[in-house]
Amino acid sequence: MKVKPAVDLIGSAAPQHQSTLTGNRSNVVAWAMDTAKITQIVKHEGEQSGAVYKITVGREDLNLTEMGAKITARMA
C-alpha cells in the first residue's frame, strides 16, 4: 500500500512553535503576509480576513445556468 509510509509518519515530527502555543500569549508574534507579492504572482486580488488571505479564481470555461439564468461566482 502506497499510503502506509505517509500514515506512519503522522505524529513523529517534532512539534513546531510549541513554546508560543503553550506559553504566555504576549510572546506570540503575528505573521505578516506579503499580499501584494501574492497578488502579483497569482494575478488575482484576494480578501484579507484576520490571518486568512483568500483568493477566488473563476473559470471562464464554465457556463452554468439555472432555469436559463447565468450563475456567477459573485452574487451581490
Coordinates of C-alpha atoms in Angstrom, one line a residue:
M1 CA 0.0 0.0 0.0
K2 CA 1.5 3.4 -1.0
V3 CA -0.3 5.4 1.7
K4 CA 1.1 3.4 4.7
P5 CA 4.6 5.1 4.7
A6 CA 2.9 8.5 4.9
V7 CA 0.4 7.5 7.6
D8 CA 3.3 6.0 9.6
L9 CA 4.9 9.5 9.8
I10 CA 1.9 11.1 11.5
G11 CA 2.8 12.2 15.0
S12 CA 6.5 11.5 14.5
A13 CA 7.6 15.1 13.5
A14 CA 8.9 17.4 16.1
P15 CA 6.3 19.9 17.3
Q16 CA 6.8 23.4 15.9
H17 CA 6.2 26.7 17.7
Q18 CA 5.2 24.8 20.9
S19 CA 6.6 27.5 23.2
T20 CA 4.3 30.1 21.7
L21 CA 1.3 27.8 21.8
T22 CA 1.6 26.7 25.4
G23 CA 3.3 29.8 26.8
N24 CA 2.1 33.3 27.5
R25 CA 0.1 34.8 24.6
S26 CA 2.0 38.1 24.8
N27 CA 5.1 36.5 23.2
V28 CA 3.1 35.4 20.1
V29 CA 4.2 37.4 17.1
A30 CA 1.7 37.9 14.2
W31 CA 3.0 36.5 10.9
A32 CA 2.7 39.1 8.1
M33 CA 2.0 38.0 4.6
D34 CA 3.1 40.0 1.6
T35 CA -0.3 40.1 -0.1
A36 CA 0.9 42.4 -2.8
K37 CA 3.5 39.8 -3.8
I38 CA 0.9 37.0 -3.7
T39 CA -1.4 39.1 -5.9
Q40 CA 1.5 39.7 -8.3
I41 CA 2.3 36.0 -8.6
V42 CA -1.3 34.7 -8.8
K43 CA -2.6 37.7 -10.9
H44 CA -5.8 37.9 -8.9
E45 CA -6.8 40.1 -5.9
G46 CA -7.6 38.5 -2.6
E47 CA -9.5 39.2 0.6
Q48 CA -7.9 39.5 4.0
S49 CA -9.8 38.2 7.0
G50 CA -7.6 38.1 10.1
A51 CA -4.8 35.6 9.4
V52 CA -6.5 34.3 6.3
Y53 CA -5.9 35.6 2.8
K54 CA -8.4 34.2 0.3
I55 CA -8.2 34.3 -3.4
T56 CA -11.1 33.3 -5.6
V57 CA -10.4 32.5 -9.2
G58 CA -13.3 32.0 -11.6
R59 CA -13.3 29.7 -14.5
E60 CA -14.1 31.2 -17.9
D61 CA -14.7 27.8 -19.5
L62 CA -17.8 27.1 -17.4
N63 CA -21.2 28.5 -18.4
L64 CA -23.5 27.5 -15.6
T65 CA -27.2 28.3 -15.8
E66 CA -30.2 27.6 -13.6
M67 CA -33.6 27.9 -15.3
G68 CA -32.0 29.9 -18.1
A69 CA -30.3 32.4 -15.8
K70 CA -26.5 32.6 -15.7
I71 CA -24.9 31.6 -12.4
T72 CA -21.9 33.8 -11.4
A73 CA -19.4 33.5 -8.6
R74 CA -20.3 36.8 -7.1
M75 CA -23.9 37.2 -6.1
A76 CA -24.3 40.7 -4.9

